[in-house]
Structure formats: C-alpha cells, structure tokens
Amino acid sequence: MGYSSPVKIEITGMGIITSIGQTIADFQSALLAGKTQFGYLKRPGRKGSKSFIGAELPDINVQSKIPEYSGLLRSTSWSTQIATMAVSEAWQDAQLSSYQFNPERIGIIVGGSNFQQRYQQQIWERYQSRPQFLRPTYGITLWDTDLMGLLSECFQIQGEGYSVGGASASGAISIIHAARQIQMGITDISIAVAPLFDISQWECQGLINLGAMGSERFSANPNLACRPFDKDHDGFIYGEGCGVVVLEKAAHAQQRGVTSYGELIGWSHILDGKRGPKPSQKGEERTINAALTMAKLQPEQIDYVNTHGTSSPMGDKTEVAALKCVGLSHCLINATKSLTGHCVTAAGMVEFIATLLQMKAGFCHPTHNLLNPVDITLNWVKQTAVEAQINYAISNSFAFGGINAALVIGKSRRD
C-alpha cells in the first residue's frame, strides 16, 4: 500500500508508442480527436486458424529511429526495440541528454512479465527441428530483465534496477516502485518502463476461451468491438502499446529547471486474497480509498478518473460499483482502452500518461463506442472530447490474480 512522505515527486519526461500515436505529441492529438486503429491482428504468430481483433502499431524501423543503439538492438525482441525507442523519447523529454547526472543516482523499473510471448513462440517454431543452431543470445533474451540490462547500457543507468510483474496492473506498479526508489533516497531520478506485451495466437485463444477477450460478435466491424462501459461490451480488445515516464524528486527537477507534467501524490497496491480473473469490488474500493488517504484528499476533490475500463462485462460492472461506493460519481470519467485497446502489461502506464496529458492540456478524451452506458448516473465522457479543468485525478489498474493499483495525480504547481 502507500505511505506518506515529505518527498515530492514530479513527472519530468514521458515517451509513448501506441497504435494511435507514436510520440507524446501525436498521442495527445489522437486522444483529443478520439482516434482509433482497430482491425484484424496481422503480425506473424497472431493469425492462428482465425483472425483476432486488435490494434497493432504501424511498421516501425526502430533502428533507423535511434541509430545510436542499432548495434545493441539487432538481436533483441520487438518489445525491447519499441521500449528502447520510447525510453529515448522520455530521456530527451526530461532533458537528461544535456544534463551531467550521476549514473548511480538514476534507477529503472521494468513493469511486466512474460511480455515476449510471440517472439519466443517464433523462435521455438524456427528452431524446433534444428535446436543446435539456436542463437546463443536466446540465453539472454529469454529473461524479462534483459530489457532492463539493455536500457542500462544504452542510457548508462547505474542505480537500482529490476522488473516487476503485476499482469494488467504492471505499468502502474512500475510507477509505484520507481516512486519508492525516490522516496527512500535510493535515486534522484527513476525511469518506469512498461514494455509492449507481444501477444501470440495462443494467448489470444486462451483469453477468449477464458471469456476475458472479446468474442467474434463484432468480427464484421472490428471498430465496434472495444466498448468499455457500454451495454454491448463482451470482452477486452488487445492493443500494442508501450509507455515510459521519468519520475524525479521535485527539488532535483526544479534545480535542473525542467518542465513538470504533474505530481504523483498518492498510490495504493493491494491484493484481493484470491486467485483468478474475477474482480473484487471490495478490493477496488480499498485500493482507491488507500490512495486517496496517502494523497490526503477527499473523494469530492477528485475531478477526473481514468478507469481500468476493459470492456469486460464483469470488470466494468465491478469498477462502476466501486467508483460509486467511494464517492467518485461526480468525476468526469472515460476509458483510454476504448481508443488504444488493452495494452495489457503496459495498460496502466499508457493510461497514466493519458491522464497527465489531459490534465495539462485541459480536456478529457472521448470514450469510443460508449453509446448506452451500463450506469447512466455517472459523469461519462462519451463520444466527444470535453474541456476540463483537472486539478486532481485518479488512474485505476486492476488485474488477474486479485491485483489492484490506483495512482493519484496532482496538477503541476509550476504551471
């Protein structure tokens, strides 16, 4: 859970790559416009015996985008390449390239586990009949921490580093751990990275069989399939995405004279005490209330909630009930997954970045396909963006295995 600390933490850099925007500026414009990119998954290893609906990135030649790291990236996975590109944007955004920093005072947290499934499946298939020719680098890339090691080498990060897994809440949990590094005095700057979850046909089919991923109901029109909080929802729709934030001790950021996107003022991370995909209203309520307590805020002070909002009937119903019970019915509410799809381990990070961008620019993005809300008493942002003065916001992330996380964000006091 969270705890109080006099150390103020600001977000001074961000990087993002999603189907609707491959830079922070493009992603903000896409949010405001309510842009989507849903279709059929086409990457090798995802087609299976039928077509799955999702939102994939356009083809990106990462090595040409960041040529200074091309040698290191040559033998890495798609997830690792995309993450390195996003970190590069966040690094530049936080002005770390021009800052003479102590590498031992910068930390890194990678949020997510098992995020290279398609890459590994393809390797197994390629070398199944000739295992003696398997690349030696596979002995390195099979570990989730390979991404952390590569980023450490590329950007000379020499403080504390590790990876954390929290299923669909991994992105939010990486932010919490990065903040804890700063609070404990281990770092002045911490980079939280939520890499692209490279799903294969096997995970797609398994999640459909579980009843979590959307069915074939909208197979004739993929753009209609992702519909959080709408009465016609029937499961989440996958989206490729990766996000990175630079967290920094406020005094350190001010000393460097860098811009702040906002302050991380509260968080909570708790378990329901049960395995499986079924969400817990009590667990979600406990999480939100604990984050508010850490932030020293009352529910009525929150202006906006970026929901977990997966488009799963049970998940959406449970989150709505939790929001109402903790007193957040008055807030502007939307669902970023309606535009990006469910970025799985990166979802919490993508939505945290979306929250900060909306807060700073003064708007709330549309919720695609929200035509008939499951509960009409909440303050939904439906098909059109709205102007909004957001001083305090909450970003929710919930996951299989009874994992719950909530982040409370305050508008930058230096705006």
Short mmCIF file of C-alpha atoms in Angstrom, two decimals:
data_model
loop_
_atom_site.label_atom_id
_atom_site.label_comp_id
_atom_site.label_asym_id
_atom_site.label_seq_id
_atom_site.Cartn_x
_atom_site.Cartn_y
_atom_site.Cartn_z
CA MET A 1 0.00 0.00 0.00
CA GLY A 2 1.03 3.66 0.06
CA TYR A 3 2.54 5.72 2.84
CA SER A 4 3.09 9.41 3.48
CA SER A 5 6.40 11.08 2.77
CA PRO A 6 7.63 14.69 2.62
CA VAL A 7 9.44 13.89 -0.64
CA LYS A 8 7.54 15.42 -3.57
CA ILE A 9 7.71 13.52 -6.86
CA GLU A 10 7.21 15.05 -10.29
CA ILE A 11 6.91 13.55 -13.76
CA THR A 12 9.51 15.30 -15.91
CA GLY A 13 9.63 13.16 -19.02
CA MET A 14 7.39 10.80 -21.00
CA GLY A 15 7.63 8.54 -24.02
CA ILE A 16 4.90 6.52 -25.69
CA ILE A 17 4.24 4.29 -28.67
CA THR A 18 0.67 3.11 -29.35
CA SER A 19 -1.43 2.27 -32.37
CA ILE A 20 -2.90 5.79 -32.36
CA GLY A 21 0.27 7.79 -31.72
CA GLN A 22 3.99 7.07 -31.70
CA THR A 23 5.17 10.19 -29.87
CA ILE A 24 3.78 12.13 -26.91
CA ALA A 25 2.61 14.97 -29.18
CA ASP A 26 0.90 12.62 -31.64
CA PHE A 27 -0.67 10.60 -28.84
CA GLN A 28 -2.14 13.75 -27.26
CA SER A 29 -3.64 14.82 -30.59
CA ALA A 30 -5.07 11.33 -31.12
CA LEU A 31 -6.67 11.34 -27.66
CA LEU A 32 -8.35 14.68 -28.28
CA ALA A 33 -9.64 13.52 -31.66
CA GLY A 34 -10.84 10.16 -30.32
CA LYS A 35 -8.72 8.34 -32.90
CA THR A 36 -8.77 4.53 -33.09
CA GLN A 37 -6.90 1.93 -35.13
CA PHE A 38 -8.80 -1.32 -34.63
CA GLY A 39 -8.66 -4.08 -37.20
CA TYR A 40 -7.53 -7.69 -37.52
CA LEU A 41 -4.21 -8.74 -35.98
CA LYS A 42 -1.78 -9.38 -38.83
CA ARG A 43 1.64 -9.94 -37.29
CA PRO A 44 3.11 -13.41 -37.86
CA GLY A 45 2.31 -15.62 -34.89
CA ARG A 46 -1.05 -13.97 -34.19
CA LYS A 47 -3.26 -15.14 -37.02
CA GLY A 48 -3.83 -18.72 -35.91
CA SER A 49 -6.74 -20.53 -37.53
CA LYS A 50 -8.85 -17.38 -37.45
CA SER A 51 -8.47 -13.62 -37.27
CA PHE A 52 -8.31 -11.89 -33.89
CA ILE A 53 -9.39 -8.27 -33.44
CA GLY A 54 -6.94 -5.75 -32.03
CA ALA A 55 -4.97 -2.56 -32.56
CA GLU A 56 -1.40 -3.02 -33.83
CA LEU A 57 1.36 -0.47 -34.32
CA PRO A 58 2.29 0.60 -37.82
CA ASP A 59 5.54 -0.89 -39.13
CA ILE A 60 8.40 0.95 -37.43
CA ASN A 61 12.08 0.68 -38.34
CA VAL A 62 13.30 1.25 -34.80
CA GLN A 63 16.99 1.04 -35.66
CA SER A 64 16.64 3.91 -38.12
CA LYS A 65 14.80 5.98 -35.48
CA ILE A 66 17.52 5.54 -32.86
CA PRO A 67 20.63 4.60 -34.90
CA GLU A 68 22.95 5.18 -31.96
CA TYR A 69 21.61 1.95 -30.42
CA SER A 70 21.21 -0.08 -33.62
CA GLY A 71 24.07 -2.45 -32.83
CA LEU A 72 22.64 -3.38 -29.44
CA LEU A 73 19.12 -3.74 -30.81
CA ARG A 74 20.00 -6.09 -33.66
CA SER A 75 19.46 -9.28 -31.65
CA THR A 76 16.57 -8.11 -29.46
CA SER A 77 12.82 -8.68 -29.46
CA TRP A 78 10.10 -6.40 -30.82
CA SER A 79 9.13 -5.48 -27.24
CA THR A 80 12.69 -4.48 -26.38
CA GLN A 81 13.16 -2.41 -29.53
CA ILE A 82 9.91 -0.49 -29.01
CA ALA A 83 10.72 0.10 -25.33
CA THR A 84 14.16 1.48 -26.18
CA MET A 85 12.58 3.90 -28.63
CA ALA A 86 10.05 5.07 -26.01
CA VAL A 87 12.77 5.49 -23.36
CA SER A 88 14.76 7.56 -25.84
CA GLU A 89 11.82 9.95 -26.22
CA ALA A 90 11.32 10.21 -22.45
CA TRP A 91 15.06 10.71 -21.94
CA GLN A 92 15.10 13.63 -24.38
CA ASP A 93 11.82 15.00 -22.99
CA ALA A 94 13.30 15.13 -19.47
CA GLN A 95 16.43 16.83 -20.86
CA LEU A 96 18.65 14.10 -19.48
CA SER A 97 20.88 14.10 -22.57
CA SER A 98 22.07 17.62 -21.77
CA TYR A 99 22.32 17.06 -18.01
CA GLN A 100 25.53 15.96 -16.32
CA PHE A 101 24.00 13.39 -13.99
CA ASN A 102 25.48 10.84 -11.64
CA PRO A 103 24.52 7.49 -13.27
CA GLU A 104 24.45 5.87 -9.84
CA ARG A 105 21.55 8.14 -8.81
CA ILE A 106 19.24 7.02 -11.64
CA GLY A 107 17.13 3.88 -11.26
CA ILE A 108 15.00 1.85 -13.61
CA ILE A 109 11.91 -0.34 -13.13
CA VAL A 110 10.51 -2.53 -15.91
CA GLY A 111 6.84 -3.32 -15.39
CA GLY A 112 5.62 -6.61 -16.78
CA SER A 113 6.50 -10.27 -17.08
CA ASN A 114 6.22 -12.80 -19.92
CA PHE A 115 5.84 -9.90 -22.34
CA GLN A 116 7.77 -11.52 -25.24
CA GLN A 117 5.48 -14.47 -25.88
CA ARG A 118 5.12 -14.13 -29.66
CA TYR A 119 8.87 -13.60 -30.06
CA GLN A 120 9.62 -16.73 -28.06
CA GLN A 121 6.98 -18.79 -29.88
CA GLN A 122 8.52 -17.84 -33.21
CA ILE A 123 11.99 -18.85 -32.03
CA TRP A 124 10.71 -22.23 -30.83
CA GLU A 125 8.99 -22.88 -34.14
CA ARG A 126 12.02 -21.77 -36.17
CA TYR A 127 14.49 -23.99 -34.35
CA GLN A 128 12.29 -26.93 -33.38
CA SER A 129 13.93 -29.29 -35.89
CA ARG A 130 17.44 -27.86 -35.51
CA PRO A 131 17.94 -26.79 -31.90
CA GLN A 132 21.74 -26.89 -32.26
CA PHE A 133 21.52 -23.74 -34.38
CA LEU A 134 19.62 -21.74 -31.75
CA ARG A 135 21.19 -18.31 -31.33
CA PRO A 136 23.32 -18.03 -28.17
CA THR A 137 21.61 -14.67 -27.47
CA TYR A 138 18.40 -16.58 -26.69
CA GLY A 139 20.03 -17.47 -23.38
CA ILE A 140 19.91 -13.75 -22.55
CA THR A 141 16.71 -12.56 -24.22
CA LEU A 142 14.53 -15.18 -22.55
CA TRP A 143 14.75 -13.17 -19.30
CA ASP A 144 12.44 -10.19 -18.80
CA THR A 145 15.38 -8.42 -17.17
CA ASP A 146 17.26 -8.41 -20.50
CA LEU A 147 15.35 -5.25 -21.34
CA MET A 148 16.50 -3.63 -18.11
CA GLY A 149 20.12 -4.57 -18.86
CA LEU A 150 19.95 -3.22 -22.39
CA LEU A 151 18.42 0.07 -21.27
CA SER A 152 21.02 0.35 -18.54
CA GLU A 153 23.77 0.03 -21.16
CA CYS A 154 22.14 2.36 -23.71
CA PHE A 155 21.47 5.16 -21.24
CA GLN A 156 24.17 4.44 -18.66
CA ILE A 157 21.72 3.89 -15.80
CA GLN A 158 23.72 2.51 -12.89
CA GLY A 159 21.45 2.89 -9.87
CA GLU A 160 18.96 0.32 -8.62
CA GLY A 161 17.05 -1.67 -11.25
CA TYR A 162 14.68 -4.63 -11.51
CA SER A 163 11.50 -5.86 -13.17
CA VAL A 164 8.10 -6.26 -11.50
CA GLY A 165 5.15 -8.30 -12.71
CA GLY A 166 1.56 -7.40 -11.96
CA ALA A 167 -0.33 -8.68 -15.01
CA SER A 168 -2.52 -5.85 -16.38
CA ALA A 169 -1.54 -3.59 -13.47
CA SER A 170 2.20 -3.91 -14.19
CA GLY A 171 2.54 -0.42 -15.69
CA ALA A 172 1.03 1.24 -12.63
CA ILE A 173 3.07 -0.93 -10.27
CA SER A 174 6.31 0.03 -12.05
CA ILE A 175 5.45 3.68 -11.35
CA ILE A 176 4.85 2.91 -7.68
CA HIS A 177 8.21 1.16 -7.35
CA ALA A 178 10.00 3.98 -9.16
CA ALA A 179 8.42 6.45 -6.74
CA ARG A 180 9.52 4.34 -3.78
CA GLN A 181 13.11 4.41 -5.01
CA ILE A 182 12.97 8.20 -4.86
CA GLN A 183 11.17 8.32 -1.51
CA MET A 184 13.72 6.02 0.08
CA GLY A 185 16.59 8.20 -1.13
CA ILE A 186 17.98 5.48 -3.42
CA THR A 187 17.65 7.66 -6.52
CA ASP A 188 17.03 11.25 -7.59
CA ILE A 189 15.53 10.12 -10.89
CA SER A 190 13.80 6.83 -11.69
CA ILE A 191 12.65 5.59 -15.08
CA ALA A 192 9.48 3.46 -15.12
CA VAL A 193 9.12 1.39 -18.30
CA ALA A 194 6.06 -0.62 -19.36
CA PRO A 195 7.05 -2.60 -22.47
CA LEU A 196 4.82 -3.79 -25.26
CA PHE A 197 3.10 -7.08 -24.43
CA ASP A 198 3.82 -9.09 -27.58
CA ILE A 199 0.83 -11.42 -27.58
CA SER A 200 0.73 -14.59 -29.69
CA GLN A 201 -2.19 -16.56 -31.10
CA TRP A 202 -2.04 -18.87 -28.07
CA GLU A 203 -2.66 -16.11 -25.54
CA CYS A 204 -5.42 -14.70 -27.76
CA GLN A 205 -7.21 -18.04 -27.93
CA GLY A 206 -6.68 -18.79 -24.25
CA LEU A 207 -8.09 -15.43 -23.20
CA ILE A 208 -11.10 -15.89 -25.49
CA ASN A 209 -11.69 -19.34 -24.02
CA LEU A 210 -11.48 -17.79 -20.55
CA GLY A 211 -14.18 -15.29 -21.52
CA ALA A 212 -11.90 -12.30 -20.99
CA MET A 213 -11.12 -11.27 -24.56
CA GLY A 214 -13.85 -10.09 -26.91
CA SER A 215 -15.66 -12.72 -28.93
CA GLU A 216 -16.46 -12.79 -32.66
CA ARG A 217 -19.56 -10.70 -32.07
CA PHE A 218 -18.14 -7.71 -33.97
CA SER A 219 -15.98 -9.65 -36.42
CA ALA A 220 -17.65 -7.92 -39.36
CA ASN A 221 -16.75 -4.48 -37.97
CA PRO A 222 -13.68 -4.53 -35.70
CA ASN A 223 -14.00 -0.83 -34.89
CA LEU A 224 -17.14 -1.59 -32.86
CA ALA A 225 -15.63 -4.37 -30.75
CA CYS A 226 -13.94 -2.33 -28.00
CA ARG A 227 -16.67 -0.65 -25.93
CA PRO A 228 -15.87 -0.12 -22.24
CA PHE A 229 -18.91 0.51 -20.02
CA ASP A 230 -21.34 0.13 -22.92
CA LYS A 231 -24.17 -2.35 -22.56
CA ASP A 232 -22.98 -4.19 -25.69
CA HIS A 233 -19.48 -4.92 -24.33
CA ASP A 234 -18.35 -8.54 -24.28
CA GLY A 235 -14.62 -8.56 -23.51
CA PHE A 236 -11.36 -6.67 -23.88
CA ILE A 237 -9.69 -5.99 -27.23
CA TYR A 238 -5.90 -6.20 -27.37
CA GLY A 239 -3.74 -3.23 -28.34
CA GLU A 240 0.01 -2.89 -28.85
CA GLY A 241 1.49 -0.17 -26.72
CA CYS A 242 4.48 0.88 -24.63
CA GLY A 243 4.92 3.76 -22.21
CA VAL A 244 7.72 5.33 -20.18
CA VAL A 245 7.77 8.04 -17.52
CA VAL A 246 10.64 9.80 -15.81
CA LEU A 247 9.93 10.34 -12.12
CA GLU A 248 12.08 12.85 -10.29
CA LYS A 249 12.44 14.31 -6.85
CA ALA A 250 10.73 17.70 -7.14
CA ALA A 251 13.62 19.66 -5.62
CA HIS A 252 16.02 17.97 -8.03
CA ALA A 253 13.77 18.73 -11.03
CA GLN A 254 13.41 22.38 -10.02
CA GLN A 255 17.16 22.68 -9.61
CA ARG A 256 17.57 21.43 -13.20
CA GLY A 257 14.85 23.79 -14.43
CA VAL A 258 12.88 21.12 -16.28
CA THR A 259 9.16 21.08 -17.02
CA SER A 260 6.77 19.10 -14.82
CA TYR A 261 3.76 17.28 -16.27
CA GLY A 262 2.29 16.79 -12.80
CA GLU A 263 2.90 15.34 -9.35
CA LEU A 264 2.42 11.78 -8.15
CA ILE A 265 0.87 12.42 -4.77
CA GLY A 266 -0.68 9.10 -3.79
CA TRP A 267 -0.90 5.45 -4.65
CA SER A 268 -2.02 2.07 -3.43
CA HIS A 269 -1.26 -1.51 -4.43
CA ILE A 270 -3.14 -4.32 -2.70
CA LEU A 271 -4.35 -7.88 -3.25
CA ASP A 272 -7.84 -9.34 -3.03
CA GLY A 273 -6.61 -12.54 -1.44
CA LYS A 274 -7.80 -14.78 -4.25
CA ARG A 275 -6.50 -16.19 -7.50
CA GLY A 276 -8.21 -15.88 -10.86
CA PRO A 277 -9.76 -13.30 -13.19
CA LYS A 278 -12.81 -12.35 -11.14
CA PRO A 279 -12.62 -8.72 -9.93
CA SER A 280 -13.38 -7.68 -6.37
CA GLN A 281 -15.44 -4.58 -5.64
CA LYS A 282 -14.16 -4.53 -2.06
CA GLY A 283 -10.56 -4.78 -3.26
CA GLU A 284 -11.03 -1.92 -5.72
CA GLU A 285 -12.66 0.25 -3.08
CA ARG A 286 -9.85 -0.43 -0.59
CA THR A 287 -7.28 0.47 -3.22
CA ILE A 288 -8.87 3.77 -4.24
CA ASN A 289 -9.50 4.80 -0.63
CA ALA A 290 -5.92 3.99 0.39
CA ALA A 291 -4.53 6.05 -2.50
CA LEU A 292 -6.76 8.98 -1.52
CA THR A 293 -5.63 8.68 2.09
CA MET A 294 -1.98 8.80 1.07
CA ALA A 295 -2.68 11.86 -1.09
CA LYS A 296 -4.59 13.46 1.83
CA LEU A 297 -7.57 14.12 -0.41
CA GLN A 298 -11.31 13.58 -0.10
CA PRO A 299 -13.25 11.94 -2.96
CA GLU A 300 -15.02 15.21 -3.74
CA GLN A 301 -11.65 16.83 -4.55
CA ILE A 302 -11.04 14.45 -7.46
CA ASP A 303 -12.01 15.94 -10.83
CA TYR A 304 -11.38 13.04 -13.18
CA VAL A 305 -10.99 9.25 -13.19
CA ASN A 306 -9.14 7.35 -15.90
CA THR A 307 -10.76 3.96 -15.45
CA HIS A 308 -9.32 0.50 -15.89
CA GLY A 309 -12.35 0.09 -18.19
CA THR A 310 -11.54 -3.05 -20.14
CA SER A 311 -14.88 -3.66 -21.93
CA SER A 312 -15.39 -6.83 -19.90
CA PRO A 313 -18.96 -7.02 -18.56
CA MET A 314 -17.92 -8.22 -15.09
CA GLY A 315 -14.92 -5.90 -14.88
CA ASP A 316 -16.84 -2.82 -15.98
CA LYS A 317 -19.75 -3.57 -13.64
CA THR A 318 -17.43 -4.03 -10.66
CA GLU A 319 -15.46 -0.85 -11.32
CA VAL A 320 -18.65 1.21 -11.68
CA ALA A 321 -19.91 -0.08 -8.33
CA ALA A 322 -16.56 0.67 -6.68
CA LEU A 323 -16.44 4.23 -8.06
CA LYS A 324 -19.93 4.93 -6.77
CA CYS A 325 -19.25 3.47 -3.33
CA VAL A 326 -16.10 5.53 -2.76
CA GLY A 327 -17.86 8.74 -3.76
CA LEU A 328 -16.48 9.42 -7.26
CA SER A 329 -19.78 9.58 -9.18
CA HIS A 330 -19.34 13.31 -9.77
CA CYS A 331 -15.99 12.95 -11.60
CA LEU A 332 -15.51 13.13 -15.34
CA ILE A 333 -14.92 9.51 -16.35
CA ASN A 334 -13.56 7.95 -19.54
CA ALA A 335 -11.67 4.85 -20.71
CA THR A 336 -8.42 5.13 -22.67
CA LYS A 337 -8.64 1.46 -23.70
CA SER A 338 -11.59 2.39 -25.91
CA LEU A 339 -9.05 4.17 -28.15
CA THR A 340 -5.84 2.17 -27.74
CA GLY A 341 -7.17 -1.27 -26.94
CA HIS A 342 -5.96 -3.13 -23.86
CA CYS A 343 -2.17 -2.81 -23.77
CA VAL A 344 -2.06 -5.50 -21.05
CA THR A 345 1.15 -5.09 -19.01
CA ALA A 346 1.62 -1.58 -20.45
CA ALA A 347 -2.02 -0.52 -19.93
CA GLY A 348 -1.55 1.23 -16.58
CA MET A 349 1.39 3.22 -17.94
CA VAL A 350 -0.37 4.24 -21.16
CA GLU A 351 -3.37 5.39 -19.12
CA PHE A 352 -1.20 7.25 -16.59
CA ILE A 353 0.39 9.17 -19.48
CA ALA A 354 -3.05 9.83 -21.00
CA THR A 355 -4.19 11.22 -17.64
CA LEU A 356 -1.22 13.58 -17.39
CA LEU A 357 -1.69 14.84 -20.95
CA GLN A 358 -5.39 15.53 -20.42
CA MET A 359 -4.66 17.28 -17.13
CA LYS A 360 -2.00 19.52 -18.63
CA ALA A 361 -3.91 20.33 -21.83
CA GLY A 362 -7.32 20.81 -20.16
CA PHE A 363 -9.53 18.21 -21.82
CA CYS A 364 -11.00 14.72 -21.41
CA HIS A 365 -10.83 12.42 -24.39
CA PRO A 366 -13.88 10.59 -25.82
CA THR A 367 -14.82 7.04 -24.85
CA HIS A 368 -15.19 5.28 -28.19
CA ASN A 369 -18.39 3.27 -28.64
CA LEU A 370 -19.91 4.41 -25.34
CA LEU A 371 -23.49 4.76 -26.59
CA ASN A 372 -25.54 3.06 -23.87
CA PRO A 373 -23.70 3.24 -20.54
CA VAL A 374 -24.18 0.39 -18.10
CA ASP A 375 -24.97 3.05 -15.47
CA ILE A 376 -26.42 6.41 -16.51
CA THR A 377 -25.79 8.10 -13.15
CA LEU A 378 -22.04 8.54 -13.68
CA ASN A 379 -20.47 11.57 -15.38
CA TRP A 380 -19.29 9.83 -18.56
CA VAL A 381 -17.27 11.45 -21.33
CA LYS A 382 -18.93 9.71 -24.26
CA GLN A 383 -18.30 10.18 -27.98
CA THR A 384 -16.89 13.71 -27.89
CA ALA A 385 -13.96 15.27 -26.04
CA VAL A 386 -14.82 17.90 -23.43
CA GLU A 387 -12.87 20.78 -21.97
CA ALA A 388 -11.95 20.15 -18.35
CA GLN A 389 -10.07 21.79 -15.51
CA ILE A 390 -8.37 18.84 -13.83
CA ASN A 391 -6.53 19.56 -10.60
CA TYR A 392 -6.61 16.04 -9.18
CA ALA A 393 -7.11 12.74 -10.98
CA ILE A 394 -7.06 9.00 -10.31
CA SER A 395 -5.85 6.31 -12.69
CA ASN A 396 -7.06 2.78 -11.92
CA SER A 397 -5.38 -0.50 -12.84
CA PHE A 398 -6.77 -3.92 -11.90
CA ALA A 399 -5.50 -7.34 -12.90
CA PHE A 400 -5.95 -11.10 -12.80
CA GLY A 401 -4.73 -12.62 -9.55
CA GLY A 402 -6.56 -10.12 -7.37
CA ILE A 403 -4.09 -7.31 -8.11
CA ASN A 404 -5.32 -3.75 -7.65
CA ALA A 405 -3.48 -0.44 -8.08
CA ALA A 406 -4.51 3.21 -8.06
CA LEU A 407 -2.45 6.33 -8.73
CA VAL A 408 -3.42 9.84 -7.61
CA ILE A 409 -2.04 12.68 -9.68
CA GLY A 410 -1.97 16.39 -8.89
CA LYS A 411 -1.67 19.18 -11.43
CA SER A 412 1.82 20.63 -11.58
CA ARG A 413 2.22 23.53 -9.17
CA ARG A 414 4.73 25.04 -11.54
CA ASP A 415 2.25 25.59 -14.42
#
